[in-house]
Coordinates of C-alpha atoms in Angstrom, one line a residue:
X1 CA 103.9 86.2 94.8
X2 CA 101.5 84.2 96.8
X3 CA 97.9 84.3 94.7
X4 CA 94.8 81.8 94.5
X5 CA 92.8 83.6 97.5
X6 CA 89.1 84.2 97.3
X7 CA 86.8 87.0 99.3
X8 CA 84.8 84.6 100.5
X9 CA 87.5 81.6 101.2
X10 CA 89.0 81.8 105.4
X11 CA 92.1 82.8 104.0
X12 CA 90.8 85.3 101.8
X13 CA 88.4 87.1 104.7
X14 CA 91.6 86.4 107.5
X15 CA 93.8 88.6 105.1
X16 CA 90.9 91.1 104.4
X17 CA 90.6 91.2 108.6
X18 CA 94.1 91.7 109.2
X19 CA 94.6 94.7 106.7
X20 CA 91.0 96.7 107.3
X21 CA 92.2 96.4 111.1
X22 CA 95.5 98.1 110.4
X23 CA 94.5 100.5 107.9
X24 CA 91.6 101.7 109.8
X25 CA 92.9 101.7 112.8
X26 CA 95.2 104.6 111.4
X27 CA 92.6 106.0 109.7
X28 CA 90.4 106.2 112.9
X29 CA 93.6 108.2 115.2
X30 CA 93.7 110.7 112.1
X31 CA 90.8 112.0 112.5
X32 CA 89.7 111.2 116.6
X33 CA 93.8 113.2 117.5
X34 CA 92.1 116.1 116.3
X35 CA 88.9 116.3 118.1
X36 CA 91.2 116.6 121.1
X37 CA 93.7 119.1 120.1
X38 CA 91.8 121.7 122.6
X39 CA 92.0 119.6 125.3
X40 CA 95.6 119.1 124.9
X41 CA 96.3 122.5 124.1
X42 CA 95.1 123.2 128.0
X43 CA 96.3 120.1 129.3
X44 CA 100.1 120.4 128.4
X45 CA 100.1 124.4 128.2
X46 CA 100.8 123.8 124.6
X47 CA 101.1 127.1 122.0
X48 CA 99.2 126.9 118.2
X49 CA 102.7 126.1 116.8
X50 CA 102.9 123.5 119.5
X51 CA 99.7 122.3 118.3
X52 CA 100.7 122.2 115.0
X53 CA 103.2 119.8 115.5
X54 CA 101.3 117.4 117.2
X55 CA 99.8 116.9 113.8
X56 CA 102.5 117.2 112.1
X57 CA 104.8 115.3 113.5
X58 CA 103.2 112.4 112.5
X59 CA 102.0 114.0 109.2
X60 CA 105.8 114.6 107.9
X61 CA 107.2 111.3 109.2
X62 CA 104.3 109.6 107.2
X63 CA 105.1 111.6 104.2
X64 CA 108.8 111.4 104.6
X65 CA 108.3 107.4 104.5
X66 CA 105.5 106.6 102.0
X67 CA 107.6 106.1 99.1
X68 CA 109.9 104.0 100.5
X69 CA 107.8 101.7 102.8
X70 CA 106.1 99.8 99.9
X71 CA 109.6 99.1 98.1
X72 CA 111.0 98.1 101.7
X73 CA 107.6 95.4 101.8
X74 CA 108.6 94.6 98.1
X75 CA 112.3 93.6 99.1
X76 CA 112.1 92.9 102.4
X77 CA 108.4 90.7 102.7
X78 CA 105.3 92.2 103.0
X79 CA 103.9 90.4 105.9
X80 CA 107.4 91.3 107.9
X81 CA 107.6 95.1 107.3
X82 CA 103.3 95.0 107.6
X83 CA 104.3 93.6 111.3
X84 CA 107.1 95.8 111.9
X85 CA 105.0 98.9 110.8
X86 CA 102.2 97.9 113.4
X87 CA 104.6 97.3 116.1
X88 CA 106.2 100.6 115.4
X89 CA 102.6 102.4 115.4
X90 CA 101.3 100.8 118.9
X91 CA 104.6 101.7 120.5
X92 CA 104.3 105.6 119.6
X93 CA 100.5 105.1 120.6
X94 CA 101.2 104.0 123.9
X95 CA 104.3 106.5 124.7
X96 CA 101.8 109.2 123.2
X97 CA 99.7 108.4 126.0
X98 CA 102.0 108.4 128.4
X99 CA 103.6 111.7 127.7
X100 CA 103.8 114.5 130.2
X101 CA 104.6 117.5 127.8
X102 CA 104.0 118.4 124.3
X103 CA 107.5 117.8 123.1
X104 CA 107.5 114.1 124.1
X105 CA 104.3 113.3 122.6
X106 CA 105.4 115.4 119.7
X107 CA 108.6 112.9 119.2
X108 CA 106.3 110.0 119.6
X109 CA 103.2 110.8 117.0
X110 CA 106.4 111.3 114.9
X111 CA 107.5 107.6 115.5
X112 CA 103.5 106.7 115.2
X113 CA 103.8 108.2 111.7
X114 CA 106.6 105.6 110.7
X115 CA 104.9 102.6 111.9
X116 CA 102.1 104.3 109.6
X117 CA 104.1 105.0 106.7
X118 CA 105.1 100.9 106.6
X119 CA 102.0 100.0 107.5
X120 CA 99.5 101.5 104.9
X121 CA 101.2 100.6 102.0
X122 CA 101.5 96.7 102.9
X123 CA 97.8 96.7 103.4
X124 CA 97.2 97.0 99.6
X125 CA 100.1 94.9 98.4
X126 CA 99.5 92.0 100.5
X127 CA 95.6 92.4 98.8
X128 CA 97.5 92.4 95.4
X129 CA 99.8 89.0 96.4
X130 CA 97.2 87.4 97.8
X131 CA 93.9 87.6 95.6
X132 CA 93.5 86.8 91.7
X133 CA 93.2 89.7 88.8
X134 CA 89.6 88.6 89.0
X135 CA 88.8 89.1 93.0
X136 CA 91.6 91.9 93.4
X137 CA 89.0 95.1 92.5
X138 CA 86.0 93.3 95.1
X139 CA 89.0 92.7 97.5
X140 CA 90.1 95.9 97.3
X141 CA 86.7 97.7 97.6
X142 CA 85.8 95.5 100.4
X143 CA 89.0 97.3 102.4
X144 CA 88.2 100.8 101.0
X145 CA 84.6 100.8 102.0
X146 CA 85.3 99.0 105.9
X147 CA 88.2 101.2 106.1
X148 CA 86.2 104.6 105.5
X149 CA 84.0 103.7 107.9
X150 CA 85.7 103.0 110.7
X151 CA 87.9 106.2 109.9
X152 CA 84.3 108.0 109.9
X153 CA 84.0 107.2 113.8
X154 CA 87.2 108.7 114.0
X155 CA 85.5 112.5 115.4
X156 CA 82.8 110.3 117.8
X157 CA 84.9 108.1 119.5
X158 CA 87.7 110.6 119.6
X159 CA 84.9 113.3 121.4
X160 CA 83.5 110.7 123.7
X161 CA 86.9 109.6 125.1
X162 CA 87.7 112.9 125.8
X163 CA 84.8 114.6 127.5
X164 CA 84.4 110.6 129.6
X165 CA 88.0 110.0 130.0
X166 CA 90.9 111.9 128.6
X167 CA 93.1 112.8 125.8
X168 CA 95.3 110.2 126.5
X169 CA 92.7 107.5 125.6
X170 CA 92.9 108.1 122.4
X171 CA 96.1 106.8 121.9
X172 CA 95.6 104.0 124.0
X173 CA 92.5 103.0 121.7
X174 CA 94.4 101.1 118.9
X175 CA 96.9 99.4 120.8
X176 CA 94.5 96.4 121.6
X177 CA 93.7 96.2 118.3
X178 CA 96.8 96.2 116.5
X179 CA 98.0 93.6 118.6
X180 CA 95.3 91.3 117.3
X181 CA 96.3 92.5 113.6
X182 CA 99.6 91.0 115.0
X183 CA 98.5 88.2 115.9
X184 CA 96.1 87.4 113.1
X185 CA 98.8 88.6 110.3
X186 CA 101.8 86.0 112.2
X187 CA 99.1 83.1 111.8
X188 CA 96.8 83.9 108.5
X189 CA 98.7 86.4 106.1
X190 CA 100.9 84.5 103.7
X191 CA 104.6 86.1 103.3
X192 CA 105.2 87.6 99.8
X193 CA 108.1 89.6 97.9
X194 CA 108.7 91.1 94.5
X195 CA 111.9 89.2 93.4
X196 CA 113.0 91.9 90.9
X197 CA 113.7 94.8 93.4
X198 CA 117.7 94.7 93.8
X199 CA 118.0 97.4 96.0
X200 CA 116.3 100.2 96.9
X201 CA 116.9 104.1 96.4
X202 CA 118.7 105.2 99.7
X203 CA 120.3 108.7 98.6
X204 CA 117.0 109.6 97.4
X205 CA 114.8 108.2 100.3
X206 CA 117.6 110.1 102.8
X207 CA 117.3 113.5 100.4
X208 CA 113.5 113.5 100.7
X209 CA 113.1 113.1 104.2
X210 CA 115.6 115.8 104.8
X211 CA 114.2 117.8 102.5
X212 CA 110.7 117.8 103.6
X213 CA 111.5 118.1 107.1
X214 CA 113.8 121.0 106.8
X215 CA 111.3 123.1 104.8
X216 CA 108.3 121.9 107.2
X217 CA 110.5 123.1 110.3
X218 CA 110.7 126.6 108.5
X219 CA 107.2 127.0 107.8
X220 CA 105.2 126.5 111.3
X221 CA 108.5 128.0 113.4
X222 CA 108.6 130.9 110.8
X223 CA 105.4 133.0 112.6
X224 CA 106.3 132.3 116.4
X225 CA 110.2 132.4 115.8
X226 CA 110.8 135.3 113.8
X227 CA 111.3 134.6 109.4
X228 CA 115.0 135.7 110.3
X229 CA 115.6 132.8 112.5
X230 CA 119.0 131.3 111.9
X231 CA 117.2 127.7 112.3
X232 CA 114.1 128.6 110.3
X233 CA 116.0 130.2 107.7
X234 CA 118.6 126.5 108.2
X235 CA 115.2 124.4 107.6
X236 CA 113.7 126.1 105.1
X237 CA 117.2 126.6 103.2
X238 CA 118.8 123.3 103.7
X239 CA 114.9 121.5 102.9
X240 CA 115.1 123.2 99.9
X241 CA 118.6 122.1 99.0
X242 CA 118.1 118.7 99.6
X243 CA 114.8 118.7 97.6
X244 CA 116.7 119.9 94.7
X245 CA 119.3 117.1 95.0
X246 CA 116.7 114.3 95.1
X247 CA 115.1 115.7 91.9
X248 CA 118.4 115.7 90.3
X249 CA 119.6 112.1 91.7
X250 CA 116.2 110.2 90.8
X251 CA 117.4 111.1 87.7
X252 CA 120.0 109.3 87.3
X253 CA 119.1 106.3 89.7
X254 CA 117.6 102.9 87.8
X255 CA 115.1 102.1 90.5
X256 CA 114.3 105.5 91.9
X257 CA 111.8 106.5 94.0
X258 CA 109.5 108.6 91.6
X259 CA 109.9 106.7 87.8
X260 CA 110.7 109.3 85.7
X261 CA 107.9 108.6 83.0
X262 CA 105.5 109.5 86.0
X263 CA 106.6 113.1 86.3
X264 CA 106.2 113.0 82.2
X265 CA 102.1 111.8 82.6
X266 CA 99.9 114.8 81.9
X267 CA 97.1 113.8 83.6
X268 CA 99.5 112.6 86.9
X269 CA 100.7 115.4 87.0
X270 CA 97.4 117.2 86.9
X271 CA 95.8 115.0 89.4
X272 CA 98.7 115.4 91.5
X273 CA 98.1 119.4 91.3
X274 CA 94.9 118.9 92.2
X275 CA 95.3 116.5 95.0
X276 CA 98.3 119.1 96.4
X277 CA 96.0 122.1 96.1
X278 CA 92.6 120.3 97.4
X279 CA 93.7 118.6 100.4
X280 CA 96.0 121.8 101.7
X281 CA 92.8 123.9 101.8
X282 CA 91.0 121.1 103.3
X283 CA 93.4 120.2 105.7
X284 CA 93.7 123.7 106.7
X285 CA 89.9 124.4 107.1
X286 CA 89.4 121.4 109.4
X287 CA 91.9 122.4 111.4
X288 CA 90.3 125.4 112.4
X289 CA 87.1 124.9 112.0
X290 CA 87.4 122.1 115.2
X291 CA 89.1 124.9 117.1
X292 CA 86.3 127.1 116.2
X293 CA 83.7 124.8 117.6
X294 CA 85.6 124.4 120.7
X295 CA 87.3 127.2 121.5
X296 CA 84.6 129.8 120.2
X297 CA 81.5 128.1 119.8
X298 CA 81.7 126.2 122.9
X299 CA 80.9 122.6 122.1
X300 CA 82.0 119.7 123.7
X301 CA 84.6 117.7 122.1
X302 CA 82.1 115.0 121.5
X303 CA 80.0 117.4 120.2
X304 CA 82.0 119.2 118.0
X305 CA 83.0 115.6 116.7
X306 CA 79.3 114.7 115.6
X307 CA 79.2 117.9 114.1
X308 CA 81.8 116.6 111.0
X309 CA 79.5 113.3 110.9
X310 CA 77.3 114.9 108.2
X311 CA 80.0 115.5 105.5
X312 CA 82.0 111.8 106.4
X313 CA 78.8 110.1 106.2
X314 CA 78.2 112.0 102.6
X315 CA 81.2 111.2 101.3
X316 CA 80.9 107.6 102.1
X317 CA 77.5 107.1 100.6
X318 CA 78.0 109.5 97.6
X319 CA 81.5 108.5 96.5
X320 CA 80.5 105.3 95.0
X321 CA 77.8 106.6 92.7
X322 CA 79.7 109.2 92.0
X323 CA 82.3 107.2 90.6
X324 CA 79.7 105.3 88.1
X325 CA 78.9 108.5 87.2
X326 CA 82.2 109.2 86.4
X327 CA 82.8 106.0 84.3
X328 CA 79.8 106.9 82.1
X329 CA 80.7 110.6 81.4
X330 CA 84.7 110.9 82.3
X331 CA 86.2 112.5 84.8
X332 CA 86.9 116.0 83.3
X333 CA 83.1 117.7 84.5
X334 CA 83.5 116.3 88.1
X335 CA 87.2 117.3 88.5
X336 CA 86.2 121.5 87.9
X337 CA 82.3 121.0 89.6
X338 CA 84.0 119.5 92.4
X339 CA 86.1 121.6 93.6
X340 CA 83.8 124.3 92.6
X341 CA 81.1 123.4 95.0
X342 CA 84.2 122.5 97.9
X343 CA 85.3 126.3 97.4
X344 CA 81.6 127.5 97.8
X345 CA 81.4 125.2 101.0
X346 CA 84.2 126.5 102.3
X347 CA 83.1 130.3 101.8
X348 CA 79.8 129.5 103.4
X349 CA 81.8 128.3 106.8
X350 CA 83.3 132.0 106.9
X351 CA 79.7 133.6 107.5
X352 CA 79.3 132.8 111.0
X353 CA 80.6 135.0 113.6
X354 CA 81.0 133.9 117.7
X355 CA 77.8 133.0 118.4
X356 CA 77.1 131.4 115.4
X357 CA 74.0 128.9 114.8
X358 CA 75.4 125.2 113.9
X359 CA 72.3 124.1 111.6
X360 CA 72.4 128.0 109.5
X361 CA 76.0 128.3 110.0
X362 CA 78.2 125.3 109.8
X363 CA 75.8 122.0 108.6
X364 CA 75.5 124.1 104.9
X365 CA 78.7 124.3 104.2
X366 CA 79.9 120.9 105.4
X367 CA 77.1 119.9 103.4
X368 CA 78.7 120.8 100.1
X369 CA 82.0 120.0 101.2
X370 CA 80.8 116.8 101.1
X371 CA 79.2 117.0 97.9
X372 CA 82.4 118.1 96.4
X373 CA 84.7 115.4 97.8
X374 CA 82.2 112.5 96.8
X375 CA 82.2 114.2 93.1
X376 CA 85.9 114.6 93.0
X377 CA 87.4 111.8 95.1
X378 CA 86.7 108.9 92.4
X379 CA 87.9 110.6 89.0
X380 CA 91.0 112.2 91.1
X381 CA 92.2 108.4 92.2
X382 CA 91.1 107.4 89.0
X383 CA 93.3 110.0 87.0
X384 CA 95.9 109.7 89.7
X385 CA 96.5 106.2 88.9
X386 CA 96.3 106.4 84.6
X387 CA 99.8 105.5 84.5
X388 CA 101.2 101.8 83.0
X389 CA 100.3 99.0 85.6
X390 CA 104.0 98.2 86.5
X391 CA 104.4 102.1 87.9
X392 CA 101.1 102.3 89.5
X393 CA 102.9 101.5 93.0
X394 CA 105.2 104.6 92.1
X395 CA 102.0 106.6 91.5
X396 CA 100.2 105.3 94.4
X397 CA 103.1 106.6 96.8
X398 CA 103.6 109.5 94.6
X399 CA 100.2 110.5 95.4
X400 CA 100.2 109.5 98.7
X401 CA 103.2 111.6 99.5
X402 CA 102.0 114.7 97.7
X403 CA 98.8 114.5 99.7
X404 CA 100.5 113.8 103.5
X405 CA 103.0 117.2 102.1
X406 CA 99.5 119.1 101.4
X407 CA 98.3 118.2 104.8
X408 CA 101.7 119.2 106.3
X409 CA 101.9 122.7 104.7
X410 CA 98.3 123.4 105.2
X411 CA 98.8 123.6 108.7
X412 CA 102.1 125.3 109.1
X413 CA 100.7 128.4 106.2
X414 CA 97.5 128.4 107.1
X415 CA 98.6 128.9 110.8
X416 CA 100.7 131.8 110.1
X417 CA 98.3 133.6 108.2
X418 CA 95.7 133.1 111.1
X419 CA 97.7 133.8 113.9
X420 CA 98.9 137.0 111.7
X421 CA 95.3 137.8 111.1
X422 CA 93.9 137.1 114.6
X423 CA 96.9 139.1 116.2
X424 CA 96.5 142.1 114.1
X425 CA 92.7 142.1 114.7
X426 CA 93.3 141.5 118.5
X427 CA 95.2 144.4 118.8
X428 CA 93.7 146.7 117.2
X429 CA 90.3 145.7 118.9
X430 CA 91.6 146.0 122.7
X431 CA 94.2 148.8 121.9
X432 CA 90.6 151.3 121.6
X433 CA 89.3 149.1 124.6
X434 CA 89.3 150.5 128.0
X435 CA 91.4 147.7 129.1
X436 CA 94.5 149.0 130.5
X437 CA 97.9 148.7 129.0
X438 CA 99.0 146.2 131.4
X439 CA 96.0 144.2 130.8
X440 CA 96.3 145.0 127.0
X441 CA 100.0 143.2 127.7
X442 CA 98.9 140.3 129.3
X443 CA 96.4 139.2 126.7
X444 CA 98.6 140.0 123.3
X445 CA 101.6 137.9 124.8
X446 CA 99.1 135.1 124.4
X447 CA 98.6 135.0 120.8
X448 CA 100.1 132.5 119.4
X449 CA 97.2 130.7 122.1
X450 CA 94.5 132.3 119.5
X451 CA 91.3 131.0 121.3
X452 CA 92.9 129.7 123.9
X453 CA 93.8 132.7 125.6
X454 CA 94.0 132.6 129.6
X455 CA 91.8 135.6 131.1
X456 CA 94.3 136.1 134.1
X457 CA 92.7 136.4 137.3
X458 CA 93.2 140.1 138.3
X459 CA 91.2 141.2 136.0
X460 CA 87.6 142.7 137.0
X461 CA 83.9 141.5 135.2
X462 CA 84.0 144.3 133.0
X463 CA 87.4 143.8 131.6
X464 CA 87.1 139.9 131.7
X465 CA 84.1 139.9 128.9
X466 CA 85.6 143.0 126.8
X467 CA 88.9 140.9 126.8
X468 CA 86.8 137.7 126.1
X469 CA 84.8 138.9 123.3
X470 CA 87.7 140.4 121.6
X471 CA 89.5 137.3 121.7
X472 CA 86.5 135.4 120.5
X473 CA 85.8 138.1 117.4
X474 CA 89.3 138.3 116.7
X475 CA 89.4 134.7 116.0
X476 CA 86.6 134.6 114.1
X477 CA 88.3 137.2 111.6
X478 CA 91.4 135.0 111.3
X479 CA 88.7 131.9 110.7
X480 CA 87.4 134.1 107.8
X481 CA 90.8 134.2 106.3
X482 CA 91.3 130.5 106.6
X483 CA 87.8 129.5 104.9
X484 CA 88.6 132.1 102.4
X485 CA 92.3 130.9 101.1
X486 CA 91.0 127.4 101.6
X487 CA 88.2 128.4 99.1
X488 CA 90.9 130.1 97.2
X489 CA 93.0 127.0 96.5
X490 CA 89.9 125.1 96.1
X491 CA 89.4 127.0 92.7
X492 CA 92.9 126.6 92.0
X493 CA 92.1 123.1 91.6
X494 CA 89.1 124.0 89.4
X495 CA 91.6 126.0 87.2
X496 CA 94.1 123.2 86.9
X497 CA 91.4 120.5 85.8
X498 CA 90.0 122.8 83.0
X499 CA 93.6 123.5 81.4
X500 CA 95.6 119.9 82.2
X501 CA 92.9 117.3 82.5
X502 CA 91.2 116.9 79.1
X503 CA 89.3 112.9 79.9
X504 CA 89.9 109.8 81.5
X505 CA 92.7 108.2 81.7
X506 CA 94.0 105.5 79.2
X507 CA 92.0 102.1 79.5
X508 CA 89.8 103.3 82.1
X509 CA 91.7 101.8 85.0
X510 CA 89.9 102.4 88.4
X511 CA 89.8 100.7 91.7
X512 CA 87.3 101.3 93.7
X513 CA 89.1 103.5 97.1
X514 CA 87.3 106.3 96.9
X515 CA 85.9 106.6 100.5
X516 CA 89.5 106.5 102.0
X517 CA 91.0 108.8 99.8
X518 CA 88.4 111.3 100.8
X519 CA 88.6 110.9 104.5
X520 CA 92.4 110.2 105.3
X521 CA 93.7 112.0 101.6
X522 CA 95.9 110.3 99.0
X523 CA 95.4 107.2 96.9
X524 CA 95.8 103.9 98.4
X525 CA 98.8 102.6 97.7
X526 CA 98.3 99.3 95.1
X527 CA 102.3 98.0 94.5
X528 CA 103.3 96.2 91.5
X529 CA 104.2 92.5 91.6

């Protein structure tokens, strides 16, 4: 373990460079990918499911590897798997660009998501090799707050490249700057290990990743492919299989993946509830809600990307203060208030219909969403982490892992209960239209599209608005449904707080990461030495 470096020594601000580059840089693609889902959608002919796996691609490789890239930087050297991570993520960048249909750029977000999943976690644990006990918690907030907000530019810059250039700028965006980080990490970042790890947990790392993409194949091909499937009913079968083998195996391993005194930590376990049931509703809600603004509101992608500035820019200045207040009164208040007011947010985004007002509409309820995240994202890391300090490297990647899995199903369920809701509303709209049955055809074999749908061109004035502003109200009914469960699960969270998480956790251990857990979801990964 290399230690003795000081925030404001070279060394010290060259390591605090190289990581905040890294980290943020993946922060930053996130949340810009998103912003141009639309445009992709139109500019590869992609479906909603194909969608779908463009974000979560890269969302299930990231979750697959989390628990196992800060145990390969442990054994392996931090400073060579932190290198190999970024190569790894500017590679899939670049051939993400350079696709020419969704399933290519599909393969590579998946191999940008494993450059991610060994690059995040090295971004802490080189912090923690590097800096003393005393300049570790400065060090660390240092990376949290820079790193929040450069993923808070994420929905601007990802808008402006697309309406001035194209999707594919995006992912040409990081690859300048990671190959600084390269450079700067060969010359400045001292190499570090943990000397104790003998070998790491392979049956269980193989298990895991099988196991979460099986059961995440199952859920977003269920609704376009048919629940009877053979290979959806394969994923989801098998997934579950080999998730039930790695929970029995860890058990039995002596350096496994997920301690098993974590999985016996009340308020882990709580936290961990929470985290799984907050971040699938908001991942879900986002989702739509940028499809919404697109697709049936109209906005321009950069547009539609200053329109989520309000809530980042809440969360980033709220977070902190909200986290004093949590180390004065305990966490138990802001972990039910919190989600609370995130479920009322999310209720108020289902009152707008297609031609909805942003400022009445939209701006209240992003509003509170952002109240509820700054209230909740401090005590949730803090509770998250109340474990011994030699496991809080398990319960960072635990956490981590849990909240990548949230994002993943949020997607996939959420999807199939809008498309399901949007189809049933579609055709029960235009089957009383006076569009004819041919026409009728031709817009319901599009609606897996949901806002998306192509008018074709043999269709008169009349029938073209009809068919447009069913399509348009029909999404808006599967949008209610989303905010609605999203809301839903919110209060789920409520409920779990109130009956598992009874105070703060044991010696009041917190580090202050609060702005990134609230932007990218899950708790930075801090390793061991």
């Amino acid at each position: 373990m290399i230690q003795g470096c000081s925030v404001n020594s070279a060394l010290g601000r060259w390591v605090l460079l190289a990581t905040l580059l890294a980290s943020g840089t993946s922060f930053l693609m996130g949340t810009a990918v998103i912003v141009a889902l639309p445009v992709i959608q139109s500019s590869l002919n992609a479906s909603i499911n194909d969608l779908q796996w463009v974000i979560n691609a890269q969302l299930l490789s990231l979750a697959s590897l989390l628990m196992i890239g800060g145990s390969l930087g442990d054994c392996y050297g931090r400073k060579r798997i932190f290198i190999t991570g970024m190569s790894l993520f500017a590679s899939g960048a670049i051939l993400s660009a350079l696709s020419s249909s969704i399933n290519l750029l599909v393969t590579f977000q998946a191999l940008q998501g494993a450059g991610a999943a060994l690059m995040i976690p090295q971004s802490l644990a080189i912090i923690n090799a590097c800096f003393d006990e005393n300049q570790r918690g400065q060090a660390i907030g240092l990376w949290a707050g820079l790193s929040g907000g450069v993923a808070s530019l994420g929905p601007w810059v990802g808008g402006w490249l697309v309406e001035n250039f194209s999707w594919q700028a995006i992912f040409f965006l990081p690859v300048p700057i990671i190959v600084l980080t390269i450079i700067i990490t060969a010359i400045y970042v001292p190499e570090s290990r943990n000397a104790s790890i003998r070998h790491l947990d392979w049956r269980g790392t193989i298990l895991i990743i099988l196991g979460l993409f099986g059961i995440a194949y199952g859920l977003i091909s269920g609704p376009a492919a048919g629940w009877n499937n053979p290979f959806v009913i394969s994923g989801l079968t098998g997934g579950s299989i080999a998730v039930f083998l790695f929970v029995f195996t860890e058990k039995r391993q002596p350096q496994p993946l997920v301690p098993a005194s974590l999985l016996k930590n009340r308020l882990v376990l709580g936290a961990n509830a929470v985290t799984l049931l907050i971040y699938f509703a908001l991942n879900g809600v986002f989702f739509f809600l940028i499809l919404n603004l697109q697709q049936v509101q109209e906005l321009s992608p950069t547009i539609a990307g200053f329109a989520l500035l309000p809530l980042i820019v809440i969360i980033t200045f709220l977070a902190g203060p909200a986290g004093a207040l949590a180390d004065r009164i305990g966490t138990r208040f802001q972990m039910i208030i919190g989600p609370i007011i995130l479920a009322i947010g999310m209720a108020t985004l289902a009152i707008g219909g297609s031609e909805a007002n942003y400022f009445r509409h939209f701006l209240p309820g992003l509003i509170l969403i952002g109240v509820g995240m700054a209230l909740l994202i401090a005590p949730l890391t803090k509770l998250a982490l109340s474990v011994e300090a030699q496991f809080s490297g398990s319960a960072s990647g635990f956490n981590n892992a849990v909240s990548r899995m949230a994002a993943l199903l949020a997607v996939a369920v959420l999807g199939a209960v809008v498309i399901s809701a949007f189809t049933a509303h579609l055709n029960d709209t235009i089957s009383t239209s006076s569009l004819a049955q041919q026409e009728q055809a031709q817009i319901l074999a599009q609606s897996n599209n949901l806002g998306n749908i192509i008018i074709p061109g043999t269709f008169d004035e009349s029938s073209r608005q009809l068919a447009e502003r069913a399509v348009k109200e029909s999404f808006i009914y599967g949008f209610r449904w989303a905010m609605l469960v999203g809301a839903g699960l919110a209060l789920a969270g409520a409920l779990v707080s109130i009956v598992t998480l009874r105070g703060s956790p044991p010696g009041g251990r917190s580090v202050s990461v609060g702005t990134v857990h609230g932007i990218c979801g899950g708790v930075a990964d801090k390793n061991p030495q």
